[in-house]
Coordinates of C-alpha atoms and ligand atoms in Angstrom, one line a residue:
M310 CA -18.1 16.3 22.2
D311 CA -18.8 19.4 20.0
R312 CA -16.1 20.9 17.7
Q313 CA -15.5 24.0 19.9
G314 CA -15.0 21.8 23.0
T315 CA -12.5 19.6 21.1
R316 CA -10.6 22.6 19.9
E317 CA -10.3 24.1 23.3
R318 CA -9.1 20.8 24.8
I319 CA -6.4 20.5 22.1
E320 CA -5.3 24.1 22.7
E321 CA -5.0 23.5 26.4
L322 CA -3.1 20.3 25.8
A323 CA -0.7 22.0 23.3
R324 CA 0.3 24.4 26.1
E325 CA 1.4 21.3 28.1
L326 CA 3.0 19.2 25.5
D327 CA 5.8 20.7 23.4
F328 CA 5.5 18.1 20.6
L329 CA 1.8 18.9 20.0
H330 CA 1.1 21.7 17.4
G331 CA -2.3 23.2 16.8
E332 CA -1.3 26.0 14.4
D333 CA -3.1 26.2 11.1
H334 CA -0.2 25.3 8.9
Y335 CA 0.2 21.9 10.7
R336 CA -3.6 21.3 10.7
L337 CA -3.7 21.9 7.0
A338 CA -0.6 20.0 6.0
Y339 CA -1.6 16.8 7.9
R340 CA -5.3 16.6 7.0
Y341 CA -4.9 14.4 3.8
D342 CA -3.2 11.3 2.4
A343 CA -2.3 10.2 -1.1
T344 CA -6.0 10.0 -2.0
G345 CA -6.2 13.8 -1.8
I346 CA -9.2 13.5 0.5
K347 CA -9.0 16.4 3.0
G348 CA -10.2 15.7 6.5
R349 CA -10.5 17.9 9.6
C350 CA -7.5 18.0 11.9
G351 CA -7.4 19.7 15.3
G352 CA -3.7 19.3 16.0
V353 CA -0.6 17.3 15.1
A354 CA 1.6 15.5 17.6
F355 CA 5.2 14.4 16.8
P356 CA 6.1 12.0 19.6
R357 CA 9.9 11.5 19.8
G358 CA 9.7 8.1 21.5
L359 CA 7.6 5.8 23.6
D360 CA 7.1 8.2 26.6
D361 CA 5.8 11.0 24.3
L362 CA 3.5 8.5 22.5
L363 CA 2.1 7.1 25.7
M364 CA 1.5 10.7 27.0
I365 CA -0.4 11.8 23.9
V366 CA -2.5 8.7 23.5
D367 CA -3.5 8.8 27.2
A368 CA -4.3 12.5 27.1
C369 CA -6.5 12.1 24.0
L370 CA -8.3 9.0 25.5
E371 CA -8.9 10.8 28.8
R372 CA -10.3 13.9 27.1
G373 CA -12.4 12.0 24.5
I374 CA -10.4 13.4 21.6
P375 CA -10.3 11.2 18.5
L376 CA -6.7 10.2 17.4
F377 CA -5.3 9.2 14.0
A378 CA -2.0 7.5 13.6
R379 CA -0.1 8.7 10.5
G380 CA 3.1 7.4 8.9
A381 CA 4.0 9.1 5.7
G382 CA 0.5 9.6 4.4
T383 CA 1.1 7.5 1.2
G384 CA -2.1 5.5 1.9
F385 CA -4.5 5.1 -1.0
S386 CA -7.7 4.6 1.0
G387 CA -7.9 7.6 3.2
G388 CA -6.8 5.6 6.3
A389 CA -4.7 8.4 7.8
V390 CA -7.1 11.2 7.0
P391 CA -8.3 12.7 10.3
G392 CA -11.9 13.7 11.1
G393 CA -13.9 15.3 13.9
D394 CA -11.0 17.8 14.6
G395 CA -9.1 15.1 16.3
I396 CA -5.3 14.8 16.8
V397 CA -3.0 13.3 14.1
I398 CA -0.2 11.4 15.7
S399 CA 2.7 11.5 13.2
T400 CA 5.3 8.9 13.7
E401 CA 7.9 10.7 11.6
R402 CA 10.2 11.4 14.6
M403 CA 10.0 7.9 15.9
N404 CA 12.4 6.7 13.2
R405 CA 15.1 4.8 15.0
I406 CA 16.4 1.4 14.1
L407 CA 16.7 0.0 17.6
R408 CA 18.5 -3.3 17.2
F409 CA 19.8 -5.8 14.6
D410 CA 20.2 -9.4 15.8
Q411 CA 22.1 -11.3 13.1
E412 CA 21.9 -14.7 14.9
N413 CA 18.1 -14.6 14.8
E414 CA 17.9 -12.7 11.5
E415 CA 15.8 -10.0 13.2
V416 CA 15.6 -6.2 13.3
E417 CA 13.7 -4.0 15.8
V418 CA 12.5 -0.6 14.6
E419 CA 10.3 2.3 15.7
S420 CA 7.2 2.5 13.6
G421 CA 8.2 5.7 11.9
V422 CA 11.2 4.2 10.1
V423 CA 10.9 4.6 6.4
N424 CA 11.0 1.2 4.5
Q425 CA 13.8 2.4 2.2
D426 CA 15.9 3.6 5.2
L427 CA 15.6 0.1 6.7
Q428 CA 16.6 -1.5 3.4
D429 CA 19.6 0.9 3.2
H430 CA 20.6 0.0 6.7
L431 CA 20.4 -3.8 6.1
A432 CA 22.0 -4.0 2.6
P433 CA 25.6 -3.3 3.6
I434 CA 25.4 -6.1 6.2
G435 CA 24.0 -8.5 3.6
Y436 CA 20.3 -8.5 4.6
F437 CA 17.0 -7.2 3.3
Y438 CA 13.4 -6.8 4.5
P439 CA 11.2 -8.4 1.9
P440 CA 7.9 -6.4 2.0
D441 CA 8.8 -3.6 -0.5
P442 CA 5.7 -1.5 -1.4
A443 CA 6.3 0.6 -4.5
S444 CA 6.0 3.5 -2.1
L445 CA 9.0 2.3 -0.1
K446 CA 11.0 5.5 -0.5
S447 CA 8.4 7.3 1.7
S448 CA 6.1 4.8 3.4
T449 CA 6.8 3.8 7.0
I450 CA 7.0 0.4 8.7
G451 CA 4.1 1.4 10.9
G452 CA 1.9 2.2 7.9
N453 CA 3.1 -1.0 6.2
I454 CA 2.0 -3.0 9.2
A455 CA -1.3 -1.2 9.6
E456 CA -2.1 -1.9 5.9
N457 CA -0.4 -5.3 5.8
A458 CA 1.5 -3.9 2.8
G459 CA 2.5 -6.1 -0.2
G460 CA 4.7 -5.2 -3.0
P461 CA 6.3 -6.4 -6.2
R462 CA 8.2 -9.2 -4.4
A463 CA 5.1 -10.6 -2.7
Y464 CA 4.8 -13.5 -5.1
K465 CA 7.9 -15.1 -3.8
Y466 CA 8.3 -13.6 -0.3
G467 CA 4.7 -12.9 0.8
V468 CA 3.4 -9.7 2.4
T469 CA 4.1 -7.8 5.7
R470 CA 2.3 -10.2 8.0
R471 CA 4.8 -13.0 7.4
Y472 CA 7.7 -10.8 8.7
V473 CA 6.2 -9.2 11.9
R474 CA 7.4 -11.2 14.9
S475 CA 6.2 -9.0 17.7
L476 CA 4.7 -5.6 18.3
T477 CA 4.9 -3.0 21.0
W478 CA 1.6 -1.0 20.7
I479 CA -0.8 1.0 22.7
A480 CA -4.2 -0.5 23.2
P481 CA -6.9 1.9 24.4
G482 CA -7.9 1.3 28.0
I483 CA -5.2 -1.3 28.4
G484 CA -2.0 0.6 27.7
L485 CA 1.2 -0.8 26.5
V486 CA 1.1 -4.3 25.0
S487 CA 4.4 -5.9 23.9
S488 CA 3.9 -9.3 22.6
P489 CA 4.6 -11.8 19.8
T490 CA 2.2 -11.8 16.9
E491 CA 1.1 -15.4 17.6
G492 CA -1.2 -13.7 20.1
G493 CA -3.7 -10.9 20.1
S494 CA -1.1 -8.5 18.6
S495 CA -1.6 -10.2 15.2
L496 CA -4.9 -8.3 15.0
L497 CA -2.9 -5.1 14.6
V498 CA -1.4 -6.2 11.2
G499 CA -3.8 -5.0 8.6
S500 CA -6.1 -3.3 11.1
E501 CA -5.7 0.0 9.2
G502 CA -4.9 2.0 12.4
T503 CA -8.3 1.3 13.9
L504 CA -7.3 -0.8 16.9
G505 CA -4.3 0.9 18.4
I506 CA -1.0 2.7 17.8
V507 CA 2.1 0.7 17.0
Y508 CA 5.3 2.0 18.7
S509 CA 7.8 -0.6 17.5
A510 CA 8.1 -3.9 15.7
R511 CA 10.5 -6.8 15.7
L512 CA 10.7 -8.0 12.1
S513 CA 12.4 -10.9 10.5
V514 CA 14.9 -10.2 7.7
L515 CA 16.5 -12.4 5.0
Q516 CA 20.0 -12.7 3.5
L517 CA 20.3 -10.7 0.3
P518 CA 20.2 -12.9 -2.8
R519 CA 23.6 -13.1 -4.6
S520 CA 22.3 -12.6 -8.1
Y521 CA 19.4 -11.2 -10.1
G522 CA 18.0 -11.6 -13.6
T523 CA 15.6 -8.9 -14.6
S524 CA 13.5 -8.8 -17.8
I525 CA 10.6 -7.0 -19.5
L526 CA 8.5 -9.2 -21.7
E527 CA 6.2 -7.8 -24.4
V528 CA 3.2 -10.0 -25.2
P529 CA 0.9 -9.3 -28.1
G530 CA -2.4 -8.6 -26.3
E531 CA -3.5 -7.7 -22.8
E532 CA -5.3 -10.8 -21.7
E533 CA -2.6 -12.9 -23.4
A534 CA 0.0 -11.2 -21.2
V535 CA -1.8 -12.2 -18.0
R536 CA -2.2 -15.7 -19.3
F537 CA 1.4 -15.9 -20.3
A538 CA 2.4 -14.8 -16.8
L539 CA 0.4 -17.6 -15.4
H540 CA 1.9 -20.0 -17.9
L541 CA 5.4 -19.0 -16.7
M542 CA 4.4 -19.6 -13.0
S543 CA 3.1 -23.0 -13.8
S544 CA 6.1 -24.0 -15.9
G545 CA 8.6 -24.3 -13.1
L546 CA 9.8 -20.7 -13.2
Y547 CA 9.9 -19.1 -9.7
P548 CA 10.4 -15.3 -10.0
C549 CA 10.5 -13.1 -7.0
V550 CA 8.7 -10.3 -9.0
I551 CA 6.1 -10.8 -11.7
E552 CA 4.2 -7.7 -12.5
Y553 CA 1.6 -7.1 -15.2
I554 CA 1.6 -3.7 -16.9
D555 CA -1.0 -2.9 -19.6
G556 CA 0.0 -1.3 -22.9
R557 CA -1.6 2.1 -22.2
T558 CA 0.3 2.3 -18.9
M559 CA 3.6 1.3 -20.5
R560 CA 3.1 3.9 -23.2
C561 CA 2.6 6.5 -20.5
V562 CA 5.8 5.4 -18.8
G563 CA 7.6 5.5 -22.2
E564 CA 6.5 9.1 -22.7
Y565 CA 7.5 10.1 -19.2
K566 CA 11.0 8.5 -19.5
L567 CA 11.3 9.6 -23.1
L568 CA 11.5 6.0 -24.4
E569 CA 10.3 4.8 -27.8
G570 CA 8.9 1.5 -29.1
L571 CA 6.5 0.7 -26.3
S572 CA 3.2 -0.4 -27.9
G573 CA -0.2 0.5 -26.6
N574 CA -1.6 -2.8 -28.0
A575 CA 0.7 -5.2 -26.2
G576 CA 0.7 -6.3 -22.6
Y577 CA 3.9 -6.3 -20.6
I578 CA 5.4 -8.4 -17.8
F579 CA 8.1 -7.1 -15.6
L580 CA 9.9 -10.0 -14.0
E581 CA 12.8 -10.6 -11.7
I582 CA 14.5 -13.8 -10.7
D583 CA 16.8 -13.9 -7.6
G584 CA 19.0 -16.5 -6.0
S585 CA 22.5 -17.9 -6.4
S586 CA 24.1 -17.2 -9.8
G587 CA 23.5 -20.8 -10.8
E588 CA 19.8 -20.7 -10.0
V589 CA 19.4 -17.3 -11.8
E590 CA 21.2 -18.6 -14.9
E591 CA 19.1 -21.7 -15.0
H592 CA 15.8 -19.8 -14.6
M593 CA 16.7 -17.1 -17.1
G594 CA 17.5 -19.9 -19.6
L595 CA 14.0 -21.4 -18.9
L596 CA 12.4 -18.0 -19.3
A597 CA 14.2 -17.4 -22.6
R598 CA 13.0 -20.8 -23.9
L599 CA 9.4 -20.2 -22.8
C600 CA 9.4 -16.8 -24.5
R601 CA 10.8 -18.2 -27.7
E602 CA 8.1 -20.9 -27.8
A603 CA 5.4 -18.4 -27.3
D604 CA 6.9 -15.8 -29.7
V605 CA 7.1 -13.3 -26.8
R606 CA 9.7 -10.5 -27.0
M607 CA 12.1 -10.5 -24.0
R608 CA 14.5 -7.7 -23.0
S609 CA 16.9 -8.5 -20.1
A610 CA 19.1 -6.3 -18.1
R611 CA 22.8 -6.9 -18.9
S612 CA 24.2 -4.8 -16.0
G613 CA 23.4 -3.4 -12.6
E614 CA 22.6 0.0 -14.3
E615 CA 20.2 -1.6 -16.7
R616 CA 18.5 -3.5 -13.9
E617 CA 18.1 -0.2 -12.0
F618 CA 16.7 1.5 -15.1
M619 CA 14.0 -1.3 -15.4
W620 CA 13.1 -0.8 -11.8
E621 CA 12.9 3.0 -12.3
M622 CA 10.5 2.3 -15.2
R623 CA 8.3 0.2 -12.8
R624 CA 8.4 2.9 -10.1
A625 CA 7.7 5.6 -12.7
I626 CA 4.2 4.3 -13.3
S627 CA 2.5 6.5 -10.7
P628 CA 4.2 9.8 -11.6
S629 CA 3.7 9.1 -15.3
L630 CA 0.0 8.6 -14.8
A631 CA -0.3 11.8 -12.9
R632 CA 0.3 13.6 -16.2
R633 CA -3.0 12.1 -17.6
G634 CA -5.5 13.7 -15.2
V635 CA -5.7 15.8 -12.1
T636 CA -7.7 13.1 -10.2
K637 CA -6.6 9.5 -10.0
V638 CA -9.2 7.0 -8.9
N639 CA -7.1 4.1 -7.9
E640 CA -8.6 0.7 -6.9
D641 CA -6.5 -2.3 -6.0
V642 CA -8.6 -5.4 -6.4
S643 CA -7.3 -8.9 -5.9
L644 CA -8.4 -12.0 -7.7
P645 CA -7.8 -15.7 -7.9
L646 CA -4.9 -16.1 -10.3
G647 CA -7.1 -18.1 -12.8
R648 CA -9.6 -15.2 -13.1
L649 CA -7.0 -12.4 -13.7
G650 CA -7.2 -12.5 -17.5
E651 CA -11.0 -12.4 -17.5
A652 CA -10.9 -9.5 -15.1
V653 CA -8.5 -7.5 -17.2
S654 CA -10.7 -7.9 -20.3
F655 CA -13.8 -7.0 -18.3
I656 CA -12.2 -3.9 -16.9
H657 CA -11.0 -2.7 -20.3
R658 CA -14.5 -3.3 -21.8
L659 CA -16.2 -1.5 -19.0
A660 CA -13.9 1.6 -19.2
E661 CA -14.5 1.7 -23.0
E662 CA -18.3 1.5 -22.5
L663 CA -18.2 4.3 -20.0
S664 CA -15.6 6.4 -22.0
L665 CA -13.1 6.5 -19.2
D666 CA -9.3 6.8 -19.3
C667 CA -8.2 3.5 -17.6
Y668 CA -4.8 2.0 -16.8
I669 CA -4.2 -1.4 -15.3
F670 CA -1.0 -2.8 -13.7
G671 CA -0.2 -4.7 -10.6
H672 CA 1.5 -7.5 -8.7
C673 CA -0.1 -10.2 -10.8
G674 CA 1.9 -13.0 -9.3
D675 CA 0.0 -12.2 -6.1
G676 CA -3.4 -11.7 -7.8
N677 CA -3.3 -7.9 -7.4
L678 CA -4.5 -5.5 -10.1
H679 CA -4.3 -1.8 -9.7
V680 CA -7.1 -0.2 -11.7
N681 CA -6.6 3.5 -12.3
I682 CA -9.0 6.0 -13.8
M683 CA -7.4 9.3 -14.7
T684 CA -10.1 12.0 -14.5
D685 CA -10.9 15.4 -12.9
R686 CA -13.1 15.7 -9.9
R687 CA -14.6 18.9 -11.3
R688 CA -16.1 17.1 -14.3
T689 CA -19.3 16.0 -12.5
A690 CA -20.9 14.0 -15.4
E691 CA -17.7 12.1 -15.8
M692 CA -17.4 11.5 -12.1
K693 CA -20.8 9.9 -12.1
R694 CA -19.6 7.4 -14.7
V695 CA -16.5 6.8 -12.6
E696 CA -18.7 5.9 -9.6
L697 CA -20.7 3.5 -11.8
F698 CA -17.4 2.0 -13.0
V699 CA -16.1 1.4 -9.5
D700 CA -19.4 -0.1 -8.4
R701 CA -19.6 -2.5 -11.3
L702 CA -15.9 -3.3 -10.9
F703 CA -16.3 -4.4 -7.3
R704 CA -19.4 -6.4 -8.0
R705 CA -17.7 -8.3 -10.8
V706 CA -14.5 -8.8 -8.8
V707 CA -16.5 -10.3 -5.9
E708 CA -18.4 -12.5 -8.4
L709 CA -15.1 -13.8 -9.7
G710 CA -14.1 -14.7 -6.2
G711 CA -11.8 -11.7 -5.5
T712 CA -11.6 -9.0 -2.8
L713 CA -12.1 -5.3 -2.7
S714 CA -8.5 -4.5 -1.8
G715 CA -5.2 -6.4 -2.4
E716 CA -3.1 -4.1 -0.2
H717 CA -4.3 -0.5 0.0
G718 CA -7.0 -1.2 2.6
I719 CA -10.6 -0.2 2.9
G720 CA -10.1 3.0 4.9
M721 CA -12.7 5.7 3.9
T722 CA -13.0 5.1 0.2
K723 CA -14.2 1.5 0.1
S724 CA -16.2 1.0 3.3
R725 CA -19.5 1.5 1.5
F726 CA -18.7 -1.6 -0.6
L727 CA -17.9 -4.0 2.2
G728 CA -21.4 -5.4 2.0
Y729 CA -20.5 -6.8 -1.5
R730 CA -17.8 -9.0 0.1
F731 CA -19.0 -9.7 3.7
S732 CA -22.3 -10.9 5.1
P733 CA -24.1 -8.9 7.8
A734 CA -23.0 -11.5 10.3
E735 CA -19.3 -11.1 9.3
M736 CA -19.6 -7.3 9.5
E737 CA -21.1 -7.6 13.0
L738 CA -18.3 -9.8 14.1
Q739 CA -15.7 -7.3 13.0
R740 CA -17.7 -4.4 14.7
R741 CA -17.6 -6.4 17.9
V742 CA -13.9 -6.9 17.8
K743 CA -13.4 -3.1 17.2
S744 CA -15.7 -2.1 20.0
A745 CA -14.2 -4.6 22.5
I746 CA -10.8 -3.0 21.9
D747 CA -11.9 0.6 21.4
P748 CA -15.2 0.9 23.2
N749 CA -15.4 4.7 22.8
G750 CA -14.5 4.7 19.1
L751 CA -11.6 7.1 19.5
I752 CA -9.0 5.3 17.5
N753 CA -9.1 6.3 13.8
P754 CA -12.9 6.8 13.7
G755 CA -14.8 7.1 10.4
K756 CA -12.7 4.3 8.8
Y757 CA -13.5 0.8 7.6
F758 CA -16.9 0.5 9.4
S759 CA -18.3 3.9 8.3
G760 CA -17.1 5.9 5.3
G761 CA -16.6 9.1 7.3
S762 CA -17.0 11.2 4.1
E763 CA -19.1 13.7 6.1
E764 CA -15.8 14.8 7.7
C765 CA -14.2 15.8 4.5
S766 CA -14.2 19.0 2.6
Ligands
FAD1244 C1 3.2 5.6 -5.4 C2 2.6 4.7 -4.4 C3 2.8 3.3 -4.5 C4 2.3 2.4 -3.6 N1 2.6 1.1 -3.8 C5 2.1 0.2 -2.8 C6 2.5 -1.2 -2.9 O1 3.2 -1.6 -3.8 N2 2.0 -2.0 -2.0 C7 1.2 -1.6 -0.9 O2 0.8 -2.4 -0.1 N3 0.9 -0.3 -0.9 C8 1.3 0.6 -1.8 N4 1.0 2.0 -1.7 C9 0.0 2.4 -0.6 C10 0.8 2.9 0.7 O3 2.1 3.3 0.4 C11 0.8 1.8 1.8 O4 -0.5 1.5 2.2 C12 1.7 2.1 3.0 O5 1.8 0.9 3.8 C13 1.2 3.3 3.8 O6 2.3 3.6 4.6 P1 2.4 5.1 5.3 O7 3.5 5.2 6.2 O8 2.3 6.1 4.2 O9 1.0 5.1 6.1 P2 -0.2 6.2 6.1 O10 -0.7 6.5 4.8 O11 0.3 7.4 6.9 O12 -1.2 5.5 7.0 C14 -1.9 4.3 6.5 C15 -2.7 3.6 7.6 O13 -1.8 3.2 8.6 C16 -2.1 3.7 9.9 N5 -0.9 3.8 10.6 C17 0.2 4.5 10.2 N6 1.2 4.4 11.2 C18 0.6 3.6 12.2 C19 1.1 3.2 13.5 N7 2.3 3.5 13.9 N8 0.3 2.5 14.3 C20 -1.0 2.2 13.9 N9 -1.5 2.6 12.7 C21 -0.7 3.3 11.8 C22 -2.9 5.0 9.6 O14 -3.8 5.3 10.7 C23 -3.6 4.6 8.3 O15 -4.8 3.9 8.6 C24 1.5 2.9 -2.6 C25 1.2 4.3 -2.4 C26 1.8 5.1 -3.3 C27 1.5 6.6 -3.1

């Protein structure tokens, strides 16, 4: 359908549905995500519950209007960026926690519930929901499911998929599907919003640990820090969080939080152990011994406030990097644990060769490295070097047995690299699954299978 035709249909629909808005300020505000890529949005719907959601999805599918689910727009691969003047379905008003079932350690939520709000709801009753992306203060459960989000605690607790027991979602041409994730609904987890729209989810939750031990370790040397993290993991230590932060990133955080004494030449490990107080004490003792033996400096939180401060430092990474450049090119590769050290050295060398400002950190217990280049989109010569960097990074990661994305997804930004990772036969298989479920290609088009960059300004 041409653009004019789509616009007219959306305007007509907006007169019927009071939760659909076609005014310019909505269309402008909802046409991007955390990548800063701007798409083309024809209108924004704010369903207040299942009935509204069914109504808007049906209306779009009947009229051939593309639709794009959106949680909080914190995605780092352009997944929620609309195209083709389609309708953005924002889940922000579907934000109710529907039920908590203590006997079965389960909670049921609408997909627009913000991860942190769920944690705040569960904590006073002694529970938590383990997947905790660093964006948890804004990102939604629906977005977390669509991206199969991980987070700092993934080393011990795993990622989103492990906690999704069942989903209620809208499948194009089929309608409402409400089923456990042992069946076809499992396809929705990690499908990046390309197969259907999640209304609600039943999630398993765990009892809060009684005690925590939190430390920051300073290791002389970047690759050495990664190797030391692996040494800790193979020495009987079982942290819930084990994060690598390179020296340049830590220096940036130090400047942002006005801290001194953080060295640009060292590598850092942010680590937390949880469990009963006996378990935590035992593991902190083991950690202290392993650090002494390796001559690694260990600073541990002595109070709840100090623990909170260390977490604030971890969460300050993204805002502190924002001061280093107007454009952040953020790749989140994932590697087999044994190749992480090699990958870190390769990335630093490559950035130096191409004169790029590069920062590496990530959930290294889970094999994830976030590789950030701070630059400025307007510097065209530098952007050409950034493109070369990204291309060589992905080629090398795949050679080392890794993947293009640990948790941020493929979306728009990485689809052109999928051929490095998947054979044509594998790509064809994925295309067939997509077209079996969404034959008219109306659910989040321009993502994963095709870059969709032509939609962007
Ligand atoms: C500072 C920062 C830190 C981050 N840290 C992490 C991290 O530690 N771990 C991690 O995994 N990610 C992280 N991310 C990336 C991002 O937060 C996650 O991908 C998150 O899961 C996206 O949630 P969202 O609600 O913002 O989704 P959006 O960005 O709005 O959408 C993401 C995708 O989900 C789809 N979607 C959203 N809601 C639905 C629904 N109801 N039904 C179907 N599809 C839907 C969209 O179509 C889109 O494809 C971080 C991002 C930022 C900005």
